Amino acid sequence: MQKVLAAAGIGSRRACEDLIFHRRVTVDGRVAQLGDKVDPTTAVIFVDGERLVTDTRLVYLAMNKPRGVVSTMADEKGRTALADFLDGRVEQRVYHVGRLDAESEGLLLLTNDGTLAHRLMHPSFGVMKTYLCEVPGPIPRNLGRRLTAGIELEDGPVKVDSFRVVDTLGRTAQVEITLHEGRKHIVRRLLEEVGHPVSRLVRTSIGPIRLGDLRLGRTRRLTHAEVAALFREVGD
């Protein structure tokens, strides 16, 4: 057991033994014991109540997708795609979790964990996503109330969970929208409907994962804490 924890990057083998000794580790629903034999590819392990992924074959990445890149790993039309930015640095075959249209940019998650990806995309889990948008200004004072109350679109009503004006630059405004809807082009269609068509859209967060200062076109591996937070987000 302690070898599996150490291989997952929790700490030295001695530190992992201390965690087990102090009953801070569970495996498959029971408190772990020193010397337990576990299969890291199938065991469900928690450390201090946080899910720990011990299967080293699983990969979790954050990407800052540039504008003009299609949300597919490879494109049969020869357009720039997501795999072009991995540059052979990831041996495993990964997939994108959800999409951003080609003209949008920002945070995308890539993984080969099909179960987690499915939960993150499924509407029943209501994973929040935040977008920074450039739109024509000025922004009416009541727009936030309208958007949180709900707007009727051609495929049904949509409500945002939060809305705020970030900045106003001449005739352009920056607004931030958070919502758990996943319908196609939902943010662009919503703002178009209320008279503020989007000229630039950047997704800045997916659930607990933030884009932060990740450079455009770059990827990074999620930390253990971030992966655990994603599992919490979808109830695991």
PDB file of C-alpha atoms in Angstrom:
ATOM      1  CA  MET A   1       0.000   0.000   0.000  1.00  0.00           C
ATOM      2  CA  GLN A   2       2.728   2.458   0.977  1.00  0.00           C
ATOM      3  CA  LYS A   3       4.548   1.780  -2.303  1.00  0.00           C
ATOM      4  CA  VAL A   4       1.428   2.675  -4.287  1.00  0.00           C
ATOM      5  CA  LEU A   5       1.014   5.936  -2.369  1.00  0.00           C
ATOM      6  CA  ALA A   6       4.662   6.860  -2.840  1.00  0.00           C
ATOM      7  CA  ALA A   7       4.488   6.089  -6.570  1.00  0.00           C
ATOM      8  CA  ALA A   8       1.470   8.401  -6.826  1.00  0.00           C
ATOM      9  CA  GLY A   9       3.579  11.251  -5.456  1.00  0.00           C
ATOM     10  CA  ILE A  10       2.035  11.563  -1.997  1.00  0.00           C
ATOM     11  CA  GLY A  11       5.439  11.538  -0.304  1.00  0.00           C
ATOM     12  CA  SER A  12       8.308   9.301   0.696  1.00  0.00           C
ATOM     13  CA  ARG A  13       7.560   5.696   1.600  1.00  0.00           C
ATOM     14  CA  ARG A  14       8.126   6.526   5.267  1.00  0.00           C
ATOM     15  CA  ALA A  15       5.703   9.460   5.068  1.00  0.00           C
ATOM     16  CA  CYS A  16       3.123   7.215   3.393  1.00  0.00           C
ATOM     17  CA  GLU A  17       3.573   4.616   6.116  1.00  0.00           C
ATOM     18  CA  ASP A  18       2.817   7.315   8.690  1.00  0.00           C
ATOM     19  CA  LEU A  19      -0.385   8.238   6.829  1.00  0.00           C
ATOM     20  CA  ILE A  20      -1.512   4.614   6.870  1.00  0.00           C
ATOM     21  CA  PHE A  21      -0.518   4.126  10.522  1.00  0.00           C
ATOM     22  CA  HIS A  22      -2.600   7.132  11.557  1.00  0.00           C
ATOM     23  CA  ARG A  23      -5.630   5.747   9.694  1.00  0.00           C
ATOM     24  CA  ARG A  24      -5.727   8.606   7.177  1.00  0.00           C
ATOM     25  CA  VAL A  25      -5.947   6.286   4.167  1.00  0.00           C
ATOM     26  CA  THR A  26      -8.912   4.222   2.994  1.00  0.00           C
ATOM     27  CA  VAL A  27      -8.979   1.710   0.180  1.00  0.00           C
ATOM     28  CA  ASP A  28     -12.204   0.437  -1.354  1.00  0.00           C
ATOM     29  CA  GLY A  29     -14.214   1.795   1.558  1.00  0.00           C
ATOM     30  CA  ARG A  30     -12.150   0.458   4.466  1.00  0.00           C
ATOM     31  CA  VAL A  31      -9.286   1.858   6.522  1.00  0.00           C
ATOM     32  CA  ALA A  32      -5.976   0.799   5.011  1.00  0.00           C
ATOM     33  CA  GLN A  33      -3.414  -1.201   6.970  1.00  0.00           C
ATOM     34  CA  LEU A  34       0.353  -1.294   6.616  1.00  0.00           C
ATOM     35  CA  GLY A  35       1.281  -4.078   4.244  1.00  0.00           C
ATOM     36  CA  ASP A  36      -2.062  -4.155   2.419  1.00  0.00           C
ATOM     37  CA  LYS A  37      -1.777  -5.405  -1.147  1.00  0.00           C
ATOM     38  CA  VAL A  38      -3.621  -3.227  -3.643  1.00  0.00           C
ATOM     39  CA  ASP A  39      -3.959  -3.016  -7.402  1.00  0.00           C
ATOM     40  CA  PRO A  40      -3.322   0.640  -8.299  1.00  0.00           C
ATOM     41  CA  THR A  41      -5.295   0.302 -11.531  1.00  0.00           C
ATOM     42  CA  THR A  42      -8.552  -0.674  -9.788  1.00  0.00           C
ATOM     43  CA  ALA A  43      -8.344   0.386  -6.116  1.00  0.00           C
ATOM     44  CA  VAL A  44     -10.396   3.378  -4.952  1.00  0.00           C
ATOM     45  CA  ILE A  45      -8.109   5.178  -2.518  1.00  0.00           C
ATOM     46  CA  PHE A  46      -8.773   8.243  -0.360  1.00  0.00           C
ATOM     47  CA  VAL A  47      -6.164  10.158   1.647  1.00  0.00           C
ATOM     48  CA  ASP A  48      -7.591  12.516   4.268  1.00  0.00           C
ATOM     49  CA  GLY A  49     -10.948  12.216   2.532  1.00  0.00           C
ATOM     50  CA  GLU A  50      -9.594  13.197  -0.899  1.00  0.00           C
ATOM     51  CA  ARG A  51      -9.768  10.816  -3.844  1.00  0.00           C
ATOM     52  CA  LEU A  52      -6.287   9.775  -5.025  1.00  0.00           C
ATOM     53  CA  VAL A  53      -5.766   8.486  -8.551  1.00  0.00           C
ATOM     54  CA  THR A  54      -3.103   5.786  -8.356  1.00  0.00           C
ATOM     55  CA  ASP A  55      -3.433   4.390 -11.864  1.00  0.00           C
ATOM     56  CA  THR A  56      -0.356   5.884 -13.531  1.00  0.00           C
ATOM     57  CA  ARG A  57      -1.902   5.261 -16.948  1.00  0.00           C
ATOM     58  CA  LEU A  58      -4.480   7.994 -16.334  1.00  0.00           C
ATOM     59  CA  VAL A  59      -3.631  11.502 -17.521  1.00  0.00           C
ATOM     60  CA  TYR A  60      -5.340  14.780 -16.595  1.00  0.00           C
ATOM     61  CA  LEU A  61      -4.351  17.944 -18.459  1.00  0.00           C
ATOM     62  CA  ALA A  62      -5.439  21.568 -18.690  1.00  0.00           C
ATOM     63  CA  MET A  63      -4.967  23.382 -22.004  1.00  0.00           C
ATOM     64  CA  ASN A  64      -5.295  27.030 -22.955  1.00  0.00           C
ATOM     65  CA  LYS A  65      -6.821  26.618 -26.415  1.00  0.00           C
ATOM     66  CA  PRO A  66      -5.993  29.424 -28.845  1.00  0.00           C
ATOM     67  CA  ARG A  67      -8.534  31.020 -31.125  1.00  0.00           C
ATOM     68  CA  GLY A  68      -8.748  29.339 -34.528  1.00  0.00           C
ATOM     69  CA  VAL A  69      -8.075  25.842 -33.179  1.00  0.00           C
ATOM     70  CA  VAL A  70     -10.807  23.233 -33.608  1.00  0.00           C
ATOM     71  CA  SER A  71     -11.839  21.190 -30.556  1.00  0.00           C
ATOM     72  CA  THR A  72     -10.849  17.804 -31.886  1.00  0.00           C
ATOM     73  CA  MET A  73      -7.652  15.855 -31.393  1.00  0.00           C
ATOM     74  CA  ALA A  74      -7.020  15.599 -35.149  1.00  0.00           C
ATOM     75  CA  ASP A  75      -8.846  17.238 -38.036  1.00  0.00           C
ATOM     76  CA  GLU A  76      -9.485  15.491 -41.347  1.00  0.00           C
ATOM     77  CA  LYS A  77      -9.581  18.874 -43.102  1.00  0.00           C
ATOM     78  CA  GLY A  78      -6.060  19.669 -41.977  1.00  0.00           C
ATOM     79  CA  ARG A  79      -7.011  22.472 -39.604  1.00  0.00           C
ATOM     80  CA  THR A  80      -4.968  23.087 -36.470  1.00  0.00           C
ATOM     81  CA  ALA A  81      -6.256  20.731 -33.767  1.00  0.00           C
ATOM     82  CA  LEU A  82      -5.605  20.034 -30.093  1.00  0.00           C
ATOM     83  CA  ALA A  83      -3.045  17.268 -30.607  1.00  0.00           C
ATOM     84  CA  ASP A  84      -0.810  19.737 -32.442  1.00  0.00           C
ATOM     85  CA  PHE A  85      -0.111  21.390 -29.083  1.00  0.00           C
ATOM     86  CA  LEU A  86       0.824  18.209 -27.208  1.00  0.00           C
ATOM     87  CA  ASP A  87       4.024  17.865 -29.237  1.00  0.00           C
ATOM     88  CA  GLY A  88       4.459  14.187 -28.357  1.00  0.00           C
ATOM     89  CA  ARG A  89       4.845  14.950 -24.651  1.00  0.00           C
ATOM     90  CA  VAL A  90       1.917  12.695 -23.692  1.00  0.00           C
ATOM     91  CA  GLU A  91       2.285   9.015 -24.516  1.00  0.00           C
ATOM     92  CA  GLN A  92      -1.303   8.116 -23.683  1.00  0.00           C
ATOM     93  CA  ARG A  93      -4.161   8.839 -26.036  1.00  0.00           C
ATOM     94  CA  VAL A  94      -6.235  11.602 -24.458  1.00  0.00           C
ATOM     95  CA  TYR A  95      -9.575  13.169 -25.338  1.00  0.00           C
ATOM     96  CA  HIS A  96     -11.053  16.613 -24.783  1.00  0.00           C
ATOM     97  CA  VAL A  97     -13.757  17.034 -22.147  1.00  0.00           C
ATOM     98  CA  GLY A  98     -16.444  19.059 -23.881  1.00  0.00           C
ATOM     99  CA  ARG A  99     -15.732  21.631 -26.561  1.00  0.00           C
ATOM    100  CA  LEU A 100     -14.931  25.227 -27.341  1.00  0.00           C
ATOM    101  CA  ASP A 101     -15.873  26.462 -30.788  1.00  0.00           C
ATOM    102  CA  ALA A 102     -12.979  27.381 -33.075  1.00  0.00           C
ATOM    103  CA  GLU A 103     -13.426  31.115 -32.536  1.00  0.00           C
ATOM    104  CA  SER A 104     -13.340  30.775 -28.742  1.00  0.00           C
ATOM    105  CA  GLU A 105     -10.307  30.280 -26.546  1.00  0.00           C
ATOM    106  CA  GLY A 106      -9.381  29.305 -23.043  1.00  0.00           C
ATOM    107  CA  LEU A 107      -9.593  26.325 -20.729  1.00  0.00           C
ATOM    108  CA  LEU A 108     -10.084  22.792 -22.020  1.00  0.00           C
ATOM    109  CA  LEU A 109      -9.550  19.606 -20.026  1.00  0.00           C
ATOM    110  CA  LEU A 110      -7.908  16.603 -21.673  1.00  0.00           C
ATOM    111  CA  THR A 111      -7.911  13.118 -20.159  1.00  0.00           C
ATOM    112  CA  ASN A 112      -8.082   9.411 -20.872  1.00  0.00           C
ATOM    113  CA  ASP A 113     -10.304   8.850 -17.824  1.00  0.00           C
ATOM    114  CA  GLY A 114     -13.574   8.131 -19.596  1.00  0.00           C
ATOM    115  CA  THR A 115     -15.652   7.844 -16.426  1.00  0.00           C
ATOM    116  CA  LEU A 116     -14.631  11.237 -15.085  1.00  0.00           C
ATOM    117  CA  ALA A 117     -14.963  12.870 -18.515  1.00  0.00           C
ATOM    118  CA  HIS A 118     -18.507  11.537 -18.888  1.00  0.00           C
ATOM    119  CA  ARG A 119     -19.544  12.894 -15.496  1.00  0.00           C
ATOM    120  CA  LEU A 120     -18.011  16.298 -16.137  1.00  0.00           C
ATOM    121  CA  MET A 121     -19.959  16.607 -19.389  1.00  0.00           C
ATOM    122  CA  HIS A 122     -23.265  15.130 -18.211  1.00  0.00           C
ATOM    123  CA  PRO A 123     -25.929  17.800 -17.538  1.00  0.00           C
ATOM    124  CA  SER A 124     -27.111  16.077 -14.362  1.00  0.00           C
ATOM    125  CA  PHE A 125     -23.887  17.020 -12.555  1.00  0.00           C
ATOM    126  CA  GLY A 126     -24.257  20.704 -13.444  1.00  0.00           C
ATOM    127  CA  VAL A 127     -20.546  21.509 -13.552  1.00  0.00           C
ATOM    128  CA  MET A 128     -20.093  25.293 -13.553  1.00  0.00           C
ATOM    129  CA  LYS A 129     -18.101  26.998 -16.297  1.00  0.00           C
ATOM    130  CA  THR A 130     -16.992  30.627 -16.334  1.00  0.00           C
ATOM    131  CA  TYR A 131     -16.398  32.760 -19.425  1.00  0.00           C
ATOM    132  CA  LEU A 132     -14.868  36.183 -19.980  1.00  0.00           C
ATOM    133  CA  CYS A 133     -16.511  37.898 -22.950  1.00  0.00           C
ATOM    134  CA  GLU A 134     -15.893  41.089 -24.889  1.00  0.00           C
ATOM    135  CA  VAL A 135     -19.148  42.655 -26.051  1.00  0.00           C
ATOM    136  CA  PRO A 136     -20.415  46.045 -27.224  1.00  0.00           C
ATOM    137  CA  GLY A 137     -21.066  48.451 -24.375  1.00  0.00           C
ATOM    138  CA  PRO A 138     -22.465  50.061 -22.433  1.00  0.00           C
ATOM    139  CA  ILE A 139     -24.048  47.317 -20.319  1.00  0.00           C
ATOM    140  CA  PRO A 140     -27.529  48.119 -18.950  1.00  0.00           C
ATOM    141  CA  ARG A 141     -27.790  47.922 -15.178  1.00  0.00           C
ATOM    142  CA  ASN A 142     -30.607  45.395 -15.358  1.00  0.00           C
ATOM    143  CA  LEU A 143     -28.820  42.958 -17.692  1.00  0.00           C
ATOM    144  CA  GLY A 144     -27.517  40.790 -14.866  1.00  0.00           C
ATOM    145  CA  ARG A 145     -31.014  40.448 -13.406  1.00  0.00           C
ATOM    146  CA  ARG A 146     -32.415  39.529 -16.824  1.00  0.00           C
ATOM    147  CA  LEU A 147     -29.794  36.860 -17.393  1.00  0.00           C
ATOM    148  CA  THR A 148     -30.132  35.291 -13.949  1.00  0.00           C
ATOM    149  CA  ALA A 149     -33.932  35.335 -14.254  1.00  0.00           C
ATOM    150  CA  GLY A 150     -33.736  33.503 -17.570  1.00  0.00           C
ATOM    151  CA  ILE A 151     -33.782  34.199 -21.297  1.00  0.00           C
ATOM    152  CA  GLU A 152     -35.822  32.221 -23.821  1.00  0.00           C
ATOM    153  CA  LEU A 153     -33.768  30.865 -26.731  1.00  0.00           C
ATOM    154  CA  GLU A 154     -34.961  28.855 -29.726  1.00  0.00           C
ATOM    155  CA  ASP A 155     -34.067  25.587 -27.963  1.00  0.00           C
ATOM    156  CA  GLY A 156     -35.475  26.538 -24.573  1.00  0.00           C
ATOM    157  CA  PRO A 157     -34.835  28.871 -21.637  1.00  0.00           C
ATOM    158  CA  VAL A 158     -31.422  29.424 -20.086  1.00  0.00           C
ATOM    159  CA  LYS A 159     -30.367  31.070 -16.836  1.00  0.00           C
ATOM    160  CA  VAL A 160     -26.886  32.175 -15.873  1.00  0.00           C
ATOM    161  CA  ASP A 161     -25.662  31.499 -12.356  1.00  0.00           C
ATOM    162  CA  SER A 162     -23.730  34.749 -12.085  1.00  0.00           C
ATOM    163  CA  PHE A 163     -22.980  37.807 -14.206  1.00  0.00           C
ATOM    164  CA  ARG A 164     -20.741  40.794 -13.651  1.00  0.00           C
ATOM    165  CA  VAL A 165     -19.188  43.618 -15.627  1.00  0.00           C
ATOM    166  CA  VAL A 166     -15.410  43.305 -15.365  1.00  0.00           C
ATOM    167  CA  ASP A 167     -14.360  46.403 -17.285  1.00  0.00           C
ATOM    168  CA  THR A 168     -15.537  48.993 -19.786  1.00  0.00           C
ATOM    169  CA  LEU A 169     -13.152  50.193 -22.489  1.00  0.00           C
ATOM    170  CA  GLY A 170     -14.739  52.845 -24.665  1.00  0.00           C
ATOM    171  CA  ARG A 171     -17.503  51.161 -26.628  1.00  0.00           C
ATOM    172  CA  THR A 172     -16.407  47.686 -25.542  1.00  0.00           C
ATOM    173  CA  ALA A 173     -17.193  45.961 -22.259  1.00  0.00           C
ATOM    174  CA  GLN A 174     -15.763  42.865 -20.611  1.00  0.00           C
ATOM    175  CA  VAL A 175     -18.316  40.726 -18.823  1.00  0.00           C
ATOM    176  CA  GLU A 176     -17.984  37.497 -16.877  1.00  0.00           C
ATOM    177  CA  ILE A 177     -20.656  34.819 -17.046  1.00  0.00           C
ATOM    178  CA  THR A 178     -20.876  31.619 -15.012  1.00  0.00           C
ATOM    179  CA  LEU A 179     -23.391  28.926 -15.916  1.00  0.00           C
ATOM    180  CA  HIS A 180     -23.791  25.173 -15.866  1.00  0.00           C
ATOM    181  CA  GLU A 181     -25.482  24.869 -19.257  1.00  0.00           C
ATOM    182  CA  GLY A 182     -23.623  22.902 -21.911  1.00  0.00           C
ATOM    183  CA  ARG A 183     -25.661  23.580 -25.028  1.00  0.00           C
ATOM    184  CA  LYS A 184     -23.824  24.449 -28.227  1.00  0.00           C
ATOM    185  CA  HIS A 185     -22.663  28.078 -28.466  1.00  0.00           C
ATOM    186  CA  ILE A 186     -24.832  28.841 -25.446  1.00  0.00           C
ATOM    187  CA  VAL A 187     -22.888  31.902 -24.245  1.00  0.00           C
ATOM    188  CA  ARG A 188     -22.665  33.478 -27.694  1.00  0.00           C
ATOM    189  CA  ARG A 189     -26.346  32.826 -28.416  1.00  0.00           C
ATOM    190  CA  LEU A 190     -27.408  34.155 -25.033  1.00  0.00           C
ATOM    191  CA  LEU A 191     -25.535  37.439 -25.325  1.00  0.00           C
ATOM    192  CA  GLU A 192     -26.596  37.848 -28.956  1.00  0.00           C
ATOM    193  CA  GLU A 193     -30.207  37.481 -27.838  1.00  0.00           C
ATOM    194  CA  VAL A 194     -29.889  40.360 -25.359  1.00  0.00           C
ATOM    195  CA  GLY A 195     -28.189  42.650 -27.878  1.00  0.00           C
ATOM    196  CA  HIS A 196     -24.531  42.200 -26.930  1.00  0.00           C
ATOM    197  CA  PRO A 197     -22.895  39.911 -29.530  1.00  0.00           C
ATOM    198  CA  VAL A 198     -19.568  38.448 -28.430  1.00  0.00           C
ATOM    199  CA  SER A 199     -16.391  39.533 -30.217  1.00  0.00           C
ATOM    200  CA  ARG A 200     -14.064  37.498 -27.978  1.00  0.00           C
ATOM    201  CA  LEU A 201     -14.793  34.618 -25.619  1.00  0.00           C
ATOM    202  CA  VAL A 202     -12.361  33.031 -23.161  1.00  0.00           C
ATOM    203  CA  ARG A 203     -13.327  30.175 -20.844  1.00  0.00           C
ATOM    204  CA  THR A 204     -11.566  30.775 -17.541  1.00  0.00           C
ATOM    205  CA  SER A 205     -12.758  27.877 -15.380  1.00  0.00           C
ATOM    206  CA  ILE A 206     -14.379  24.454 -15.427  1.00  0.00           C
ATOM    207  CA  GLY A 207     -15.657  23.514 -11.991  1.00  0.00           C
ATOM    208  CA  PRO A 208     -12.712  23.895  -9.579  1.00  0.00           C
ATOM    209  CA  ILE A 209     -10.078  24.134 -12.332  1.00  0.00           C
ATOM    210  CA  ARG A 210      -8.881  27.626 -13.215  1.00  0.00           C
ATOM    211  CA  LEU A 211      -7.105  28.785 -16.362  1.00  0.00           C
ATOM    212  CA  GLY A 212      -4.880  31.045 -14.270  1.00  0.00           C
ATOM    213  CA  ASP A 213      -1.694  32.185 -15.969  1.00  0.00           C
ATOM    214  CA  LEU A 214      -1.393  29.177 -18.295  1.00  0.00           C
ATOM    215  CA  ARG A 215       0.038  30.559 -21.515  1.00  0.00           C
ATOM    216  CA  LEU A 216      -1.905  30.421 -24.770  1.00  0.00           C
ATOM    217  CA  GLY A 217      -1.352  27.120 -26.562  1.00  0.00           C
ATOM    218  CA  ARG A 218       0.274  25.458 -23.549  1.00  0.00           C
ATOM    219  CA  THR A 219      -0.815  22.489 -21.468  1.00  0.00           C
ATOM    220  CA  ARG A 220      -0.070  21.433 -17.908  1.00  0.00           C
ATOM    221  CA  ARG A 221      -0.802  18.400 -15.785  1.00  0.00           C
ATOM    222  CA  LEU A 222      -3.406  18.813 -13.085  1.00  0.00           C
ATOM    223  CA  THR A 223      -2.177  18.475  -9.525  1.00  0.00           C
ATOM    224  CA  HIS A 224      -3.359  15.706  -7.200  1.00  0.00           C
ATOM    225  CA  ALA A 225      -5.486  18.290  -5.394  1.00  0.00           C
ATOM    226  CA  GLU A 226      -7.099  19.467  -8.638  1.00  0.00           C
ATOM    227  CA  VAL A 227      -7.939  15.921  -9.729  1.00  0.00           C
ATOM    228  CA  ALA A 228      -9.413  15.220  -6.292  1.00  0.00           C
ATOM    229  CA  ALA A 229     -11.473  18.417  -6.576  1.00  0.00           C
ATOM    230  CA  LEU A 230     -12.855  17.266  -9.939  1.00  0.00           C
ATOM    231  CA  PHE A 231     -13.936  13.961  -8.413  1.00  0.00           C
ATOM    232  CA  ARG A 232     -15.628  15.871  -5.577  1.00  0.00           C
ATOM    233  CA  GLU A 233     -17.381  18.049  -8.139  1.00  0.00           C
ATOM    234  CA  VAL A 234     -19.077  15.016  -9.661  1.00  0.00           C
ATOM    235  CA  GLY A 235     -19.805  13.274  -6.375  1.00  0.00           C
ATOM    236  CA  ASP A 236     -17.032  10.698  -6.182  1.00  0.00           C
TER     237      ASP A 236
END
